[in-house]
Coordinates of N, CA and C and ligand atoms in Angstrom, one line a residue:
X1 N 180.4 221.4 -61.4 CA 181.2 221.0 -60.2 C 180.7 221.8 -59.0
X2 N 180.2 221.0 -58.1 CA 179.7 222.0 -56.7 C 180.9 221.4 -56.0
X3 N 182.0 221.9 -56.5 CA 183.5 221.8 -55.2 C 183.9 223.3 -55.4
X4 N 183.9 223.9 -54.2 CA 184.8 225.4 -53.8 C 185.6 225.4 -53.0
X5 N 187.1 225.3 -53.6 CA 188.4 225.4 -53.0 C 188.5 226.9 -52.4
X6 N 188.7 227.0 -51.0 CA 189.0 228.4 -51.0 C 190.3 228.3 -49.4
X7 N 190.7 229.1 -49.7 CA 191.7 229.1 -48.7 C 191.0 230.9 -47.7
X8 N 191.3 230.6 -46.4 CA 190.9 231.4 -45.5 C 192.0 231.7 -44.8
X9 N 193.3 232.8 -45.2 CA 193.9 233.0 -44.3 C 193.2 233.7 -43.3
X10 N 193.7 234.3 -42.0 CA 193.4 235.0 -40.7 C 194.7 234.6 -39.8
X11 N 194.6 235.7 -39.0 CA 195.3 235.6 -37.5 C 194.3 235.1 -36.4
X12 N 195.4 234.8 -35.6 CA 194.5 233.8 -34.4 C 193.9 235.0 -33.5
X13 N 193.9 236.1 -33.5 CA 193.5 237.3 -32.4 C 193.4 238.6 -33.5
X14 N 192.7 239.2 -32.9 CA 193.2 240.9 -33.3 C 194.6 241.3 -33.7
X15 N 195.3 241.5 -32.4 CA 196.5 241.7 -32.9 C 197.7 240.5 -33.5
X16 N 197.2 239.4 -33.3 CA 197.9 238.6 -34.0 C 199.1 237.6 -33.6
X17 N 199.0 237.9 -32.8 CA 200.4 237.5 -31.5 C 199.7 236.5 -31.1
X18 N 198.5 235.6 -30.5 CA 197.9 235.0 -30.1 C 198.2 233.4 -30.5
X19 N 198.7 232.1 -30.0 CA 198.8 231.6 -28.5 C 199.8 232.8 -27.8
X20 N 200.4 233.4 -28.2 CA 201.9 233.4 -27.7 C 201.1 234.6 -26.5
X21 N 201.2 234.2 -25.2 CA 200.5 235.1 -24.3 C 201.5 236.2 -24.0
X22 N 202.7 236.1 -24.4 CA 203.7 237.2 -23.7 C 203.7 238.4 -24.5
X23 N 202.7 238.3 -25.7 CA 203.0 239.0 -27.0 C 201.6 239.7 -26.9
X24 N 200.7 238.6 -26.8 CA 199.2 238.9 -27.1 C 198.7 239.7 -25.8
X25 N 198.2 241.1 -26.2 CA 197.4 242.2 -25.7 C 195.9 242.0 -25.6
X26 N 195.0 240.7 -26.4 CA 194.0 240.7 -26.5 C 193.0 240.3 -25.2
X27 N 191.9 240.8 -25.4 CA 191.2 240.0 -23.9 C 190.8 238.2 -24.9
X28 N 190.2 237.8 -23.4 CA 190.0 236.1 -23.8 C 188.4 236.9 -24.5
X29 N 187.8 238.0 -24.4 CA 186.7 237.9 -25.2 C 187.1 238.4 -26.5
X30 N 188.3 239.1 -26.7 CA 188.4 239.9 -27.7 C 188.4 238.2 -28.7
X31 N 189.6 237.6 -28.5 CA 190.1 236.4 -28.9 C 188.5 235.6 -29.3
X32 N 187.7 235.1 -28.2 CA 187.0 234.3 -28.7 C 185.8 235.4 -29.8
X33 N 184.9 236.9 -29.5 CA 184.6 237.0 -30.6 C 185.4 236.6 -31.9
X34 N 186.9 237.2 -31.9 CA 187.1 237.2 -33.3 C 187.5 236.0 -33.7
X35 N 187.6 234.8 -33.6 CA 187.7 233.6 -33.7 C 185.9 232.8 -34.3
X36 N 185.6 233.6 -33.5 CA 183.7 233.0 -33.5 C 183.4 233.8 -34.9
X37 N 184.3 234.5 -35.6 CA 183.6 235.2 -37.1 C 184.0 233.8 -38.2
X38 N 184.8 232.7 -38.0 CA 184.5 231.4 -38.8 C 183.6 230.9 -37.9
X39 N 181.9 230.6 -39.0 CA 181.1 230.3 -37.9 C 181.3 228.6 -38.0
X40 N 180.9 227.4 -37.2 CA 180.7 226.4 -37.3 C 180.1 225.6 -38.9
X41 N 179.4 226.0 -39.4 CA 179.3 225.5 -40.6 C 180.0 225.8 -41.7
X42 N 181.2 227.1 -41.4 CA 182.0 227.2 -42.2 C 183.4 226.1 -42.3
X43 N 183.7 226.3 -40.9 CA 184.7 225.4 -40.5 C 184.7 224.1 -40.3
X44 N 183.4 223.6 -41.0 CA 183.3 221.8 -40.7 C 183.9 222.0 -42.8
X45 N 183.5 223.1 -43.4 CA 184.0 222.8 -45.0 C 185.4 223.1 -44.7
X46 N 186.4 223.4 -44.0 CA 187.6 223.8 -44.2 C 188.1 222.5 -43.6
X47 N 189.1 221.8 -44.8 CA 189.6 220.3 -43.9 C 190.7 220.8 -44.1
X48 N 191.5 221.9 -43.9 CA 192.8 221.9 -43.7 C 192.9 223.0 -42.7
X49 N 193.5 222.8 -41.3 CA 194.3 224.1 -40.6 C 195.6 224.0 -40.3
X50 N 196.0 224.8 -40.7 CA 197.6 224.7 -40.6 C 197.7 226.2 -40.0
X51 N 199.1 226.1 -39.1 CA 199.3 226.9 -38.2 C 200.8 227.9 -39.2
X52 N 200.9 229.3 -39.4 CA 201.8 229.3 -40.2 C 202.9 230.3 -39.4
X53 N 204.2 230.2 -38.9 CA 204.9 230.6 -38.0 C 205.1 231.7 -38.5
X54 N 205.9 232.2 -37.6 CA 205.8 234.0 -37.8 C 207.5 233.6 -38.6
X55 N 207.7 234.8 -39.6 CA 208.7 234.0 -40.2 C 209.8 235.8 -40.2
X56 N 211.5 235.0 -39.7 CA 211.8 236.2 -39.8 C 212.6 236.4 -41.0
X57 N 213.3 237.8 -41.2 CA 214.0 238.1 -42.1 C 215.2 237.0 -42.5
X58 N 216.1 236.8 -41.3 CA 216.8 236.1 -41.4 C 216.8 234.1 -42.1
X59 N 215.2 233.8 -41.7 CA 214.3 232.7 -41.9 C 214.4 232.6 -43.7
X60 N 213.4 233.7 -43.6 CA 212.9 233.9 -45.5 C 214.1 234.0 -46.4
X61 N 215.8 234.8 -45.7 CA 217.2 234.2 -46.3 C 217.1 232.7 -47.2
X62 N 216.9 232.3 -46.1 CA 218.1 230.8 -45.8 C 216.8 230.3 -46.7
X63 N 215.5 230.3 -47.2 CA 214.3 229.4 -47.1 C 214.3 228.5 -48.6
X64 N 214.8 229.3 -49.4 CA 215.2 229.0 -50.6 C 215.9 228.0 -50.9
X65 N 217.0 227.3 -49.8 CA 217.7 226.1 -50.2 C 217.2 224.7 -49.7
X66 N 216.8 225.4 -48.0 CA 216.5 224.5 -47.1 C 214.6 223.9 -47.7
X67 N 213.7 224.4 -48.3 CA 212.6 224.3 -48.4 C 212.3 223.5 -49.8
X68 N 211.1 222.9 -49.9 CA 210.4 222.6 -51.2 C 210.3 224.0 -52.3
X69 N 210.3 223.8 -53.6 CA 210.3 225.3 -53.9 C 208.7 225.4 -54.4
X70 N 208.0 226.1 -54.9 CA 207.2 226.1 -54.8 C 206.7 225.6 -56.4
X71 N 207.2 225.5 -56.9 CA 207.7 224.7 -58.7 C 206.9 223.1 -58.4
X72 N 208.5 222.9 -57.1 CA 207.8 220.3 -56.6 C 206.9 221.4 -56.3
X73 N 206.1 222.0 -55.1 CA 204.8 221.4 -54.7 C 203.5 221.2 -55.7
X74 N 203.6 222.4 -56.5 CA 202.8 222.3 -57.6 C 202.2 220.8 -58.0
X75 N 204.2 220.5 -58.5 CA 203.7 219.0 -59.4 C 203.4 218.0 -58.4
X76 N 203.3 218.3 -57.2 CA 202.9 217.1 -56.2 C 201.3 217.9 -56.2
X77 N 201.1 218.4 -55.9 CA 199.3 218.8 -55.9 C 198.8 218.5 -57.4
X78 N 199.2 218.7 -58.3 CA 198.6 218.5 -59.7 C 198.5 216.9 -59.9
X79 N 199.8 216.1 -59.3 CA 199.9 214.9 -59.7 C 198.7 213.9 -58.5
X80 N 198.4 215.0 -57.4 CA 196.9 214.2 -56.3 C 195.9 214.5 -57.2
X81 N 196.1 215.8 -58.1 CA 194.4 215.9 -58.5 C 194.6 214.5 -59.8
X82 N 195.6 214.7 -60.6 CA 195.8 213.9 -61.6 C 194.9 212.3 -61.1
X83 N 195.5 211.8 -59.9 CA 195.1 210.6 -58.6 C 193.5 210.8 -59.0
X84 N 193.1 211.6 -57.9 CA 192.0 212.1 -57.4 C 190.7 211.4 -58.7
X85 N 191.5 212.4 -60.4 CA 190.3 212.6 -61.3 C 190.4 210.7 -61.8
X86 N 191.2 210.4 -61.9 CA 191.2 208.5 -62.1 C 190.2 208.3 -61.2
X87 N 190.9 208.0 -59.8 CA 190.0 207.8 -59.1 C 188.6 207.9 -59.1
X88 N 188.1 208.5 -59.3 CA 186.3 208.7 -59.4 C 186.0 209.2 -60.8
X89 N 187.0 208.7 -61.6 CA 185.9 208.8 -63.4 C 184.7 208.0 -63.4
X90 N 183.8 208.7 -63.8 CA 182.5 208.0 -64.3 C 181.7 208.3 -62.8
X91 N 182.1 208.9 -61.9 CA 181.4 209.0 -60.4 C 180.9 210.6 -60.5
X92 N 179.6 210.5 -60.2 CA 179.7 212.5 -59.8 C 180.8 213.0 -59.4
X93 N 181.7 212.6 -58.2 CA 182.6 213.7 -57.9 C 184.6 213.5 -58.1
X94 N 184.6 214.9 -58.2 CA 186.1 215.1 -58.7 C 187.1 214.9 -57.2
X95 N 186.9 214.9 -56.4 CA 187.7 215.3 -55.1 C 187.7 214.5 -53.9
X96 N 189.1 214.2 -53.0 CA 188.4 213.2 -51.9 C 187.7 213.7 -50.9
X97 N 187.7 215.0 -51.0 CA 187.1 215.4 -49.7 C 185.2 215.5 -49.9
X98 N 185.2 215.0 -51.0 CA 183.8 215.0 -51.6 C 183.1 213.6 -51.8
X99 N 183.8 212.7 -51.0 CA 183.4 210.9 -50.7 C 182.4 210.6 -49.8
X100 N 181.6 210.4 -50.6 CA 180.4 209.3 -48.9 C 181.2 208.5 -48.1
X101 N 180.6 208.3 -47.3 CA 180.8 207.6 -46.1 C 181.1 205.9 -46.8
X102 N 181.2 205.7 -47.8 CA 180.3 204.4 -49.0 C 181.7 204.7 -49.2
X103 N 182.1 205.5 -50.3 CA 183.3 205.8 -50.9 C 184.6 206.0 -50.3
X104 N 184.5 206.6 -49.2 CA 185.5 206.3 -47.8 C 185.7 205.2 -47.2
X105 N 184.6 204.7 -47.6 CA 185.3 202.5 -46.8 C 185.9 202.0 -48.5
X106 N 185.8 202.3 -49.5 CA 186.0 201.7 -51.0 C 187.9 202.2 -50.7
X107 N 187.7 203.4 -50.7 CA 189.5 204.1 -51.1 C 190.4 204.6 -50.0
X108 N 189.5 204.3 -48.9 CA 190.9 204.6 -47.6 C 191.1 203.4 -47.3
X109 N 191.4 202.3 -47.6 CA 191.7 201.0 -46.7 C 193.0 201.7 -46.1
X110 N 192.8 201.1 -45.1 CA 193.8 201.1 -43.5 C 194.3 199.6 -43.6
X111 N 195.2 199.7 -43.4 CA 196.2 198.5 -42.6 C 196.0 198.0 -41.1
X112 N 196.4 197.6 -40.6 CA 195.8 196.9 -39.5 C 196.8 197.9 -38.3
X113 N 198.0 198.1 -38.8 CA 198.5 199.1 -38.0 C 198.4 200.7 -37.5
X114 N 197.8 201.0 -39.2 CA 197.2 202.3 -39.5 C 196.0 202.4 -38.7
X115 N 195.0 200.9 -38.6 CA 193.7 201.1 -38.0 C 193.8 201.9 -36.6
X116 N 194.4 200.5 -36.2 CA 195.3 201.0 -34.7 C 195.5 202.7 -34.3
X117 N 195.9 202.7 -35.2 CA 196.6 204.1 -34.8 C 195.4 205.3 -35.2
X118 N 194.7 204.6 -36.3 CA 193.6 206.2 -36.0 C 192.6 205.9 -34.6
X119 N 192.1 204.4 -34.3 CA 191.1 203.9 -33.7 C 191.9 205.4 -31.8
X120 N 193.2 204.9 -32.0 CA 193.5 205.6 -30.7 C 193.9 207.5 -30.9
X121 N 193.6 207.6 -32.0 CA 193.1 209.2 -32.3 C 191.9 209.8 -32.0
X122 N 191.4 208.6 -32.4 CA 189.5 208.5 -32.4 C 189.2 208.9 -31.1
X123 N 189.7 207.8 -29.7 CA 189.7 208.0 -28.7 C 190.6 209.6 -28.1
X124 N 191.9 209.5 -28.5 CA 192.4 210.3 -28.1 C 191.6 211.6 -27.9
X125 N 191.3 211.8 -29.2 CA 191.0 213.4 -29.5 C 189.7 213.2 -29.8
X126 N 188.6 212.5 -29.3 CA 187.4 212.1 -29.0 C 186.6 213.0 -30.3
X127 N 186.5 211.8 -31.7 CA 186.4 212.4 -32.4 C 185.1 211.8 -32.8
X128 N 184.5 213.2 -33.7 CA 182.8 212.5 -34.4 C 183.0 211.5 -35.1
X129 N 182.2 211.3 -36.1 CA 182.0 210.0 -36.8 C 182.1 210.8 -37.8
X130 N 181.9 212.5 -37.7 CA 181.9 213.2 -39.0 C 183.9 213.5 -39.3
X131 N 184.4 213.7 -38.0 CA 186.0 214.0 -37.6 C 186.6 212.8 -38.2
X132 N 186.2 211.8 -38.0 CA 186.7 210.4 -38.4 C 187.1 210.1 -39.7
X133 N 185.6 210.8 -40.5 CA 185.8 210.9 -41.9 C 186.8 211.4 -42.4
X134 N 186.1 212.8 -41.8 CA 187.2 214.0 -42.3 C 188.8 214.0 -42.1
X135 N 189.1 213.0 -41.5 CA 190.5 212.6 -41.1 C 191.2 211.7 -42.0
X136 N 190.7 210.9 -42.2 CA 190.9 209.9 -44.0 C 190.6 210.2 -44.9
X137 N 189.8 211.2 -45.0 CA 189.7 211.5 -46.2 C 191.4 212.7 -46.5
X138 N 192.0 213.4 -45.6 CA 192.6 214.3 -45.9 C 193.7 213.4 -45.8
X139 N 193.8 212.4 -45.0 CA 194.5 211.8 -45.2 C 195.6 210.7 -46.3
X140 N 194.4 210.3 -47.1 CA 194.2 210.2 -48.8 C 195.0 211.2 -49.6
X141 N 194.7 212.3 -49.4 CA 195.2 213.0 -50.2 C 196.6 213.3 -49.5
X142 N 197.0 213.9 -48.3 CA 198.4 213.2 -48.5 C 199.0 212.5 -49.0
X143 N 198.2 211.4 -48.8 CA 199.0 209.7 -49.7 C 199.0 210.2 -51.0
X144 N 198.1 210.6 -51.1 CA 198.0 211.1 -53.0 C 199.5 211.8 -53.5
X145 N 199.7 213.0 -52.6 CA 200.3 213.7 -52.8 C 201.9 213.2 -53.0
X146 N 202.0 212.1 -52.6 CA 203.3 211.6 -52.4 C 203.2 210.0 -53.6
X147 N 202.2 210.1 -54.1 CA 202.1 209.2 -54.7 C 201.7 207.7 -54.4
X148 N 201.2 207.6 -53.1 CA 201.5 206.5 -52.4 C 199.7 205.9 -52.3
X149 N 200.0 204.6 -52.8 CA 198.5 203.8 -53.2 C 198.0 203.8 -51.6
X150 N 198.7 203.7 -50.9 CA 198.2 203.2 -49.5 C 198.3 204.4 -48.7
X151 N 197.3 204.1 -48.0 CA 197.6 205.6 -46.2 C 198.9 204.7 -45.1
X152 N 199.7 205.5 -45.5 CA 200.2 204.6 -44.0 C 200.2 205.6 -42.6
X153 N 200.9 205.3 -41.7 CA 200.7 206.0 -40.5 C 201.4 207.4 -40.7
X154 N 202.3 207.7 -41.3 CA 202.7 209.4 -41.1 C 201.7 209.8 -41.8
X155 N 200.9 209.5 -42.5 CA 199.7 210.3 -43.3 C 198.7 210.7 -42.7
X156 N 198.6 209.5 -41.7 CA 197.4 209.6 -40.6 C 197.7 210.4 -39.6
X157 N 199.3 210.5 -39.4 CA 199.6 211.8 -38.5 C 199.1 213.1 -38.8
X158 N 199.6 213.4 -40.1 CA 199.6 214.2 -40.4 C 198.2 215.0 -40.9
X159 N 196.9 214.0 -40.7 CA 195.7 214.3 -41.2 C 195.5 214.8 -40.0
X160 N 196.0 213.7 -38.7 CA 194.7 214.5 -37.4 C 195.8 215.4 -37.1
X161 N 197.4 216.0 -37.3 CA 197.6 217.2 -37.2 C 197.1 218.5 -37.0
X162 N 196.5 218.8 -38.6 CA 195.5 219.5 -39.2 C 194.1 219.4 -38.4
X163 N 193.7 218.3 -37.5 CA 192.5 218.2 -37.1 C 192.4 218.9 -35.8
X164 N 193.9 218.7 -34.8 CA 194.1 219.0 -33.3 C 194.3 220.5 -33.4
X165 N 194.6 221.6 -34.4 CA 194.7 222.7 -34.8 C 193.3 222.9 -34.9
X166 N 192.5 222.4 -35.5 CA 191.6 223.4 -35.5 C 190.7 223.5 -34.5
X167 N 191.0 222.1 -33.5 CA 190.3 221.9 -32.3 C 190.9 222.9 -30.9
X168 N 192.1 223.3 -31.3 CA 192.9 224.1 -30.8 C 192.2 225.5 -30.5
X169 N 192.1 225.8 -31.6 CA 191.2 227.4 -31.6 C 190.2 227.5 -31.7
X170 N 189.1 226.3 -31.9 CA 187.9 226.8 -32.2 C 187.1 225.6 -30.9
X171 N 187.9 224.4 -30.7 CA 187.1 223.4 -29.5 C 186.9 222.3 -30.2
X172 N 186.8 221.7 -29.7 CA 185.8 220.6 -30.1 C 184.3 220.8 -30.7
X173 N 184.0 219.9 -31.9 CA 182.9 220.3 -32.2 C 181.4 219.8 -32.1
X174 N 181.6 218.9 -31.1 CA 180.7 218.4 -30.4 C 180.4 219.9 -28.9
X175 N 181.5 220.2 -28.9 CA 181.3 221.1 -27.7 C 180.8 222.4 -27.6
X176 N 179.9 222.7 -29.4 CA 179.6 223.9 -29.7 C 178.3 223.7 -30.3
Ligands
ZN1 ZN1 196.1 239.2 -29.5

């Protein structure tokens, strides 16, 4: 299996306060060196960025009732891989984020509403042809994760979510 799951936490600056300008001490070069240590070909393998809020004492209380525990999410990630390994038996690969361009027109079908709506992401957030991908494919697995055969539109939200974050801190990547 040439698939390496890795997760990459970091702070968005040095000191760590960073968007938040009232907080952050850093210069705009401090910020962009330490940001520039994920280089570009690292960050085209990372299809997930998620932003994780600063969490207070009072927060991590309450978090226990109000939240997923971490028991469901499990069986929702086990039950996309469960998806996932159907999906491509008898195929070299285990994972969707490991689809050709071939394989991505076979298992993302879009809806005509869903099309819609990435076509104007595409534009929006003036995306490659490689962003495109990378957007349905993580997309999929959302769907996966919920069990759901089809992408519908919150999935697609929620893929170029993850997309506008990382375009956030690092640019566009056409622009680098
Ligand atoms: Zn800072």
């Amino acid at each position: 299996m040439n698939c390496i799951n890795f997760v990459v936490p970091m702070n968005s600056c040095p000191c760590g306060f960073y968007p938040d300008r009232s907080r952050c001490s850093c210069t705009k070069q401090q910020i962009h060196r330490y940001l520039g240590r994920i280089s570009r070909p690292l960050l085209d393998r990372i299809d997930l960025c998620v932003e994780a809020a600063r969490i207070s004492f009072e927060d991590l209380r309450g978090m226990g009732e109000q939240n997923e525990s971490s028991e469901i999410i499990r069986e929702r990630v086990e039950r996309a891989q469960e998806i996932q390994k159907k999906r491509f038996q008898g195929s070299k690969i285990f994972f969707n984020s490991e689809m050709s361009s071939k394989q991505v027109k076979e298992y993302c079908f879009l809806g005509e509403r869903e099309e819609e709506l990435l076509q104007k992401a595409f534009k929006d957030c003036h995306l490659s042809a490689r962003g495109y991908q990378k957007i349905l494919k993580v997309a999929r697995t959302v769907a996966d994760m919920e069990g759901s055969g089809r992408i519908g539109r919150k999935h697609l939200y929620e893929a170029v979510g993850y997309r506008d974050l990382q375009e956030k801190y690092w640019g566009k990547e056409d622009a680098v």
